[in-house]
Short mmCIF file of N, CA and C in Angstrom, two decimals:
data_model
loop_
_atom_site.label_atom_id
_atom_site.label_comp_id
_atom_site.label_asym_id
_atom_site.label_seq_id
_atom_site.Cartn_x
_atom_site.Cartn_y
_atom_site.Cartn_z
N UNK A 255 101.31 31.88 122.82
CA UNK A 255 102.29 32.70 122.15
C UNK A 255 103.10 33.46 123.20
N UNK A 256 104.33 33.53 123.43
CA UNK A 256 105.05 33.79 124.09
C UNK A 256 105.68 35.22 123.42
N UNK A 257 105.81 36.41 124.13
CA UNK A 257 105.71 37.93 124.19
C UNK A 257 107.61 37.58 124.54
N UNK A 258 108.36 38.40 123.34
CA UNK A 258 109.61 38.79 123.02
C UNK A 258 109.84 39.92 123.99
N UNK A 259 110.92 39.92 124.90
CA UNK A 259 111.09 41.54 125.21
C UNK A 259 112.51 42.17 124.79
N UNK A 260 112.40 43.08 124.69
CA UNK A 260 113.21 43.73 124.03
C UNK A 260 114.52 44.59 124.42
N UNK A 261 115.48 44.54 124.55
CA UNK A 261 116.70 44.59 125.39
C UNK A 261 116.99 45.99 124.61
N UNK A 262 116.76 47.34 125.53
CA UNK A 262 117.48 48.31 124.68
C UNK A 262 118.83 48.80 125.64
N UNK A 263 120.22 49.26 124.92
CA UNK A 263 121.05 49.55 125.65
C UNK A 263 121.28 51.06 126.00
N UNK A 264 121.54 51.27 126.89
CA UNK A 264 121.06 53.05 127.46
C UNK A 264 122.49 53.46 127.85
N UNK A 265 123.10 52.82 127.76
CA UNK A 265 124.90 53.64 128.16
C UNK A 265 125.54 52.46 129.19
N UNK A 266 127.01 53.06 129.85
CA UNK A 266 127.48 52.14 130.61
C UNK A 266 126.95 52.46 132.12
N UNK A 267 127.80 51.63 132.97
CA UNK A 267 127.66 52.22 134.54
C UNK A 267 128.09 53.36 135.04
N UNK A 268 129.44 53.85 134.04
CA UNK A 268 130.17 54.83 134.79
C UNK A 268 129.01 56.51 133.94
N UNK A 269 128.48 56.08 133.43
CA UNK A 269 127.80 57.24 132.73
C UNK A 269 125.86 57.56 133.81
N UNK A 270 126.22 56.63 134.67
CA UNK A 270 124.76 56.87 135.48
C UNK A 270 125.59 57.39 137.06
N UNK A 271 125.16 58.61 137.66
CA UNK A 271 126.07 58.74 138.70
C UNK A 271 125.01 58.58 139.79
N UNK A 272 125.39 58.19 141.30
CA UNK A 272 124.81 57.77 142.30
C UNK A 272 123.59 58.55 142.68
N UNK A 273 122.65 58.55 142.70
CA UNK A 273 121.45 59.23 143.42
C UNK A 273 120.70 60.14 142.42
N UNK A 274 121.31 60.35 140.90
CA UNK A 274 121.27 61.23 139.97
C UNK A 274 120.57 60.95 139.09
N UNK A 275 118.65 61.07 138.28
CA UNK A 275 118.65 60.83 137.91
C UNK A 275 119.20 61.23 136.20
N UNK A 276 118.96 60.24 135.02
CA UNK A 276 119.51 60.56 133.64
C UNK A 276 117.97 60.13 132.69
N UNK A 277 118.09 61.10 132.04
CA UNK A 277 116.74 60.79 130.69
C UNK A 277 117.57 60.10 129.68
N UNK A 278 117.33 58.62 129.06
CA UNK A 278 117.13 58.45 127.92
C UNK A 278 116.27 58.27 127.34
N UNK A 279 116.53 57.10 125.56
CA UNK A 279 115.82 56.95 125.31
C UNK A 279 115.85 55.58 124.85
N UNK A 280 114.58 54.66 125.37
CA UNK A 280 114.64 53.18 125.35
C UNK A 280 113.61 53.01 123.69
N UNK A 281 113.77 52.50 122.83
CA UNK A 281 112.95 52.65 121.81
C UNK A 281 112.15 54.31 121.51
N UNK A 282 111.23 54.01 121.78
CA UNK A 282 109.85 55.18 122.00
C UNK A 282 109.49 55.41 122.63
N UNK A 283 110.43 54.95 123.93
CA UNK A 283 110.01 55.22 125.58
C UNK A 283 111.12 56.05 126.41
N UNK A 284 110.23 57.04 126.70
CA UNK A 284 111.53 57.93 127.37
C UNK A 284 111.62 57.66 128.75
N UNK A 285 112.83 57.16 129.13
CA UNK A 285 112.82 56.74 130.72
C UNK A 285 113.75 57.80 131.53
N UNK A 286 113.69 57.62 132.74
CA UNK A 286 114.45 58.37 134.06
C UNK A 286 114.85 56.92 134.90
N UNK A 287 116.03 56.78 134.15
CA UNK A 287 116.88 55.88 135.06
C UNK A 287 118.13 56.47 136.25
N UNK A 288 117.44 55.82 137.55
CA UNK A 288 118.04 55.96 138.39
C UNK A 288 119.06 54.79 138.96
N UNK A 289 120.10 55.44 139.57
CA UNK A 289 121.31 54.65 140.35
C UNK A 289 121.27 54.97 142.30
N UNK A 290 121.08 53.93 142.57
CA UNK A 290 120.82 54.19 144.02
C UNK A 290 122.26 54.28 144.64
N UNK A 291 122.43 54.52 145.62
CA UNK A 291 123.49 55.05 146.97
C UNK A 291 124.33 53.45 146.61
N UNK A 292 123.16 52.56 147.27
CA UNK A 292 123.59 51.36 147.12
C UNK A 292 124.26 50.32 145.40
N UNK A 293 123.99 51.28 144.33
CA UNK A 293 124.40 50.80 143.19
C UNK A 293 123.61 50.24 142.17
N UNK A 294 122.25 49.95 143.25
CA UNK A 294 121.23 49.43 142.23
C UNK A 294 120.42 50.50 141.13
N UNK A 295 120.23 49.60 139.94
CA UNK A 295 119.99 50.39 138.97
C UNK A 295 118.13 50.46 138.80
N UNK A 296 117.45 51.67 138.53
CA UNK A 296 116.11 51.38 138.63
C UNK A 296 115.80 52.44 136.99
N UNK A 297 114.78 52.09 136.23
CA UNK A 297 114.24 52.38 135.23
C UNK A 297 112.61 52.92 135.25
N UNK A 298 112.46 54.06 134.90
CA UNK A 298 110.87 54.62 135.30
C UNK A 298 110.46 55.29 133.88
N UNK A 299 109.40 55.62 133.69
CA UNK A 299 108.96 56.39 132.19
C UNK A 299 108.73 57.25 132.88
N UNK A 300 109.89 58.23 132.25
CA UNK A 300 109.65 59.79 132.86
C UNK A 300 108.77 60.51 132.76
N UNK A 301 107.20 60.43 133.66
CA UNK A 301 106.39 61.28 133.37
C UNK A 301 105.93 60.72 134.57
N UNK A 302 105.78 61.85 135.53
CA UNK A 302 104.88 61.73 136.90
C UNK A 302 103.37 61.71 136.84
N UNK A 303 102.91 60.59 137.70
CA UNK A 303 101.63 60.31 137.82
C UNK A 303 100.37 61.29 137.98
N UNK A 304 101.32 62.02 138.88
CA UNK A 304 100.12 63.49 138.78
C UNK A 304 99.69 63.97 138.07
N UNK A 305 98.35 64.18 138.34
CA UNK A 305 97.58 64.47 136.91
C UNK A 305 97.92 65.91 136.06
N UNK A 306 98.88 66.53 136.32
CA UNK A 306 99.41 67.85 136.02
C UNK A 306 101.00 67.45 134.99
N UNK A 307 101.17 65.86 135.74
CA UNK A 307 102.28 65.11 134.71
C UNK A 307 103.21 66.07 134.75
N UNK A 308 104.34 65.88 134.20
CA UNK A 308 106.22 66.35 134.50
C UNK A 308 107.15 65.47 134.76
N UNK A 309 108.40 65.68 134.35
CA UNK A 309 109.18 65.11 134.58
C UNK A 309 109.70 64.24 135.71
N UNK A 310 110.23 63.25 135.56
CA UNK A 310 110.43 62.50 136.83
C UNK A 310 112.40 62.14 136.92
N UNK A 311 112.66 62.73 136.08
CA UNK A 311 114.70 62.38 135.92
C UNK A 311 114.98 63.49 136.95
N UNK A 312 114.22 64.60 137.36
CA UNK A 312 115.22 65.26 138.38
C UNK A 312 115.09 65.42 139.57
N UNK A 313 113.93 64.35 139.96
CA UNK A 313 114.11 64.10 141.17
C UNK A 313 114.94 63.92 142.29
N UNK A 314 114.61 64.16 143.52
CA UNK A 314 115.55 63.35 144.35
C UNK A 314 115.63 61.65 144.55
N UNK A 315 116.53 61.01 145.35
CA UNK A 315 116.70 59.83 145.20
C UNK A 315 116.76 59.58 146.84
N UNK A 316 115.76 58.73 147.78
CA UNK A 316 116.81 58.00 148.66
C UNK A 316 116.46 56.60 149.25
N UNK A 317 117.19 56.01 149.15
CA UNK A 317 116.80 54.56 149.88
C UNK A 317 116.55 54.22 147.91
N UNK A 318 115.49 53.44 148.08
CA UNK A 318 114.94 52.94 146.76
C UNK A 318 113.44 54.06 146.17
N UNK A 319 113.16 55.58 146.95
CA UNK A 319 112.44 56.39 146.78
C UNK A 319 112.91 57.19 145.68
N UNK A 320 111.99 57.74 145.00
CA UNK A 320 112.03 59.08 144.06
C UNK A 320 110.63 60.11 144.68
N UNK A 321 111.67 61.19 145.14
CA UNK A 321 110.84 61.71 145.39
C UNK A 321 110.50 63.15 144.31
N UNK A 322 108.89 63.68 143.87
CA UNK A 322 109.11 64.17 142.40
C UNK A 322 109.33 65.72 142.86
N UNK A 323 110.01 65.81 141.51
CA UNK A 323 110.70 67.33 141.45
C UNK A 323 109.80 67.81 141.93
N UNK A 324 108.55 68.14 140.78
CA UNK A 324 107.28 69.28 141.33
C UNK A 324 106.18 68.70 142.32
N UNK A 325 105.93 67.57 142.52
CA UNK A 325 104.77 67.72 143.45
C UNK A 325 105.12 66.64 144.78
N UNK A 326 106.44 66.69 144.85
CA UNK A 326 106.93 65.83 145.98
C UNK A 326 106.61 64.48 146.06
N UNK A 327 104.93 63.55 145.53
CA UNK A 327 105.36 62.53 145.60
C UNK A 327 106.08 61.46 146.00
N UNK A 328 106.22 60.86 146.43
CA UNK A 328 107.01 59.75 147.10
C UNK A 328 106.53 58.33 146.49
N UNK A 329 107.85 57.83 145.48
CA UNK A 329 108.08 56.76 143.94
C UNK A 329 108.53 55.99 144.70
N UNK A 330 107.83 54.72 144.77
CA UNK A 330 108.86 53.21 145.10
C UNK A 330 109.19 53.03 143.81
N UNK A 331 110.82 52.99 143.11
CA UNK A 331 111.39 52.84 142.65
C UNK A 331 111.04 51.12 142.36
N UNK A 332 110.59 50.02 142.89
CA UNK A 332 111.07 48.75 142.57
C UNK A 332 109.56 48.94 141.80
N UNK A 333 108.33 49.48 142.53
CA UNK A 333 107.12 49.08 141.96
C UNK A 333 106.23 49.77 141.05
N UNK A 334 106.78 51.59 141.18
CA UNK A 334 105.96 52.57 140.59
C UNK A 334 105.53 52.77 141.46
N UNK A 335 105.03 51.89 142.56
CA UNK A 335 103.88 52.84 143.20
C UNK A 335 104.00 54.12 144.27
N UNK A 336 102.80 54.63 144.23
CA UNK A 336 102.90 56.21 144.53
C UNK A 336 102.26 55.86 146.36
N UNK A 337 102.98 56.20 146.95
CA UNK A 337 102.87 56.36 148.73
C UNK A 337 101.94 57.08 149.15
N UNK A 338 100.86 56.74 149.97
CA UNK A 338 100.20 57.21 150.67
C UNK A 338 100.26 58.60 151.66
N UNK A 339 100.04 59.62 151.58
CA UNK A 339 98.25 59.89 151.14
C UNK A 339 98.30 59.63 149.54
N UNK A 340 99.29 60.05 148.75
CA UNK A 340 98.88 60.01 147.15
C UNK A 340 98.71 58.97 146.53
N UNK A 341 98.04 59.34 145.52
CA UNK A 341 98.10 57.82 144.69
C UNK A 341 98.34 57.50 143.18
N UNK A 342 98.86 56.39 142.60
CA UNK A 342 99.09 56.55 141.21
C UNK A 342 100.49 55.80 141.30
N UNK A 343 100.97 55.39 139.95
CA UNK A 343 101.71 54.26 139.69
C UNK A 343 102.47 54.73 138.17
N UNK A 344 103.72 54.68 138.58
CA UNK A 344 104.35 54.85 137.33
C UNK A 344 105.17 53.32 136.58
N UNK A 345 105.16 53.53 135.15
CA UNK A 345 105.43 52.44 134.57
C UNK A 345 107.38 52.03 135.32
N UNK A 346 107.50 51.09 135.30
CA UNK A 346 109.19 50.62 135.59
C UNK A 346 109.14 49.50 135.02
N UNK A 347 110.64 49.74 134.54
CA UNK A 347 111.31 49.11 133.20
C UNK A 347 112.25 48.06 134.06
N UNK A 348 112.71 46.52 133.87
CA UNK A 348 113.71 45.91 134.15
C UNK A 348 115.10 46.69 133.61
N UNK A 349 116.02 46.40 134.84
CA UNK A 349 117.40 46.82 134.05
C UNK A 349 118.11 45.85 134.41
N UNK A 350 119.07 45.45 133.42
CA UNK A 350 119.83 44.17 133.30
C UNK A 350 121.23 44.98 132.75
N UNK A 351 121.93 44.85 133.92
CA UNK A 351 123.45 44.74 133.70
C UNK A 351 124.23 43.70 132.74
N UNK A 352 124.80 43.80 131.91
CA UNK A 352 125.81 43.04 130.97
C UNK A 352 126.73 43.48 131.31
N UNK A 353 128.12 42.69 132.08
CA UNK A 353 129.53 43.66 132.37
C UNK A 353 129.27 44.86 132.70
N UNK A 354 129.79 45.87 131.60
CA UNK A 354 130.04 47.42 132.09
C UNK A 354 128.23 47.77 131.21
N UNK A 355 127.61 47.57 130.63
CA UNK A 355 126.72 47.87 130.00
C UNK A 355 125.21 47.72 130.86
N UNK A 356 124.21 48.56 130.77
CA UNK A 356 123.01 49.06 131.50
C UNK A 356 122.21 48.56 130.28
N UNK A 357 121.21 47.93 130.57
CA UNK A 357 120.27 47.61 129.87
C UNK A 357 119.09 47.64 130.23
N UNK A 358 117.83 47.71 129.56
CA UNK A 358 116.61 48.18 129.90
C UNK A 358 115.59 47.04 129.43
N UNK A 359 114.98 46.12 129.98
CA UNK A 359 113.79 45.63 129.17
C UNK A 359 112.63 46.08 128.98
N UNK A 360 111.97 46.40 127.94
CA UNK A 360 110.94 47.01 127.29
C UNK A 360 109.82 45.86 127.08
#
């Protein structure tokens, strides 16, 4: 049986600004989609791994890193995973560009 995924649309390009992240909302999943320096688009479920948990949209951004608002952290953006010394893994969402349109697979 082959697993459907689910294409939700989260706004255009010009509505995500460079290095900045934005909270939507993908179904029932609240994400912190980021736009890198370089243009690439990255998708995370906004809630930091730390066990104290918080937001992850107002982070900083650099290279393909998020680094977290409150407990500094350091996010590989492509994988979730959380950089050494720390540890822990946040969920990331595919994003699929259509033309001007940002899309998220769920």
């Amino acid at each position: 049986m082959e697993l459907t995924k689910q294409l939700s649309a989260v706004g255009s390009v010009q509505d995500f600004l460079l290095q900045i992240g934005r909270v939507v909302m993908a179904g029932e999943v609240e994400l912190a989609i980021f736009r890198t320096s370089e243009g690439a688009f990255y998708a995370v479920e906004n809630r930091s791994p730390h066990p104290k948990g918080g937001p992850l949209a107002e982070g900083m951004v650099s290279g393909y890193y998020l680094y977290d608002p409150l407990y500094d952290w350091k996010i590989d953006l492509r994988t979730g995973q959380v950089q050494a010394p720390d540890h822990g893994i946040v969920a990331t969402y595919p994003v699929i560009l259509d033309g001007d349109l940002v899309k998220v697979s769920l």
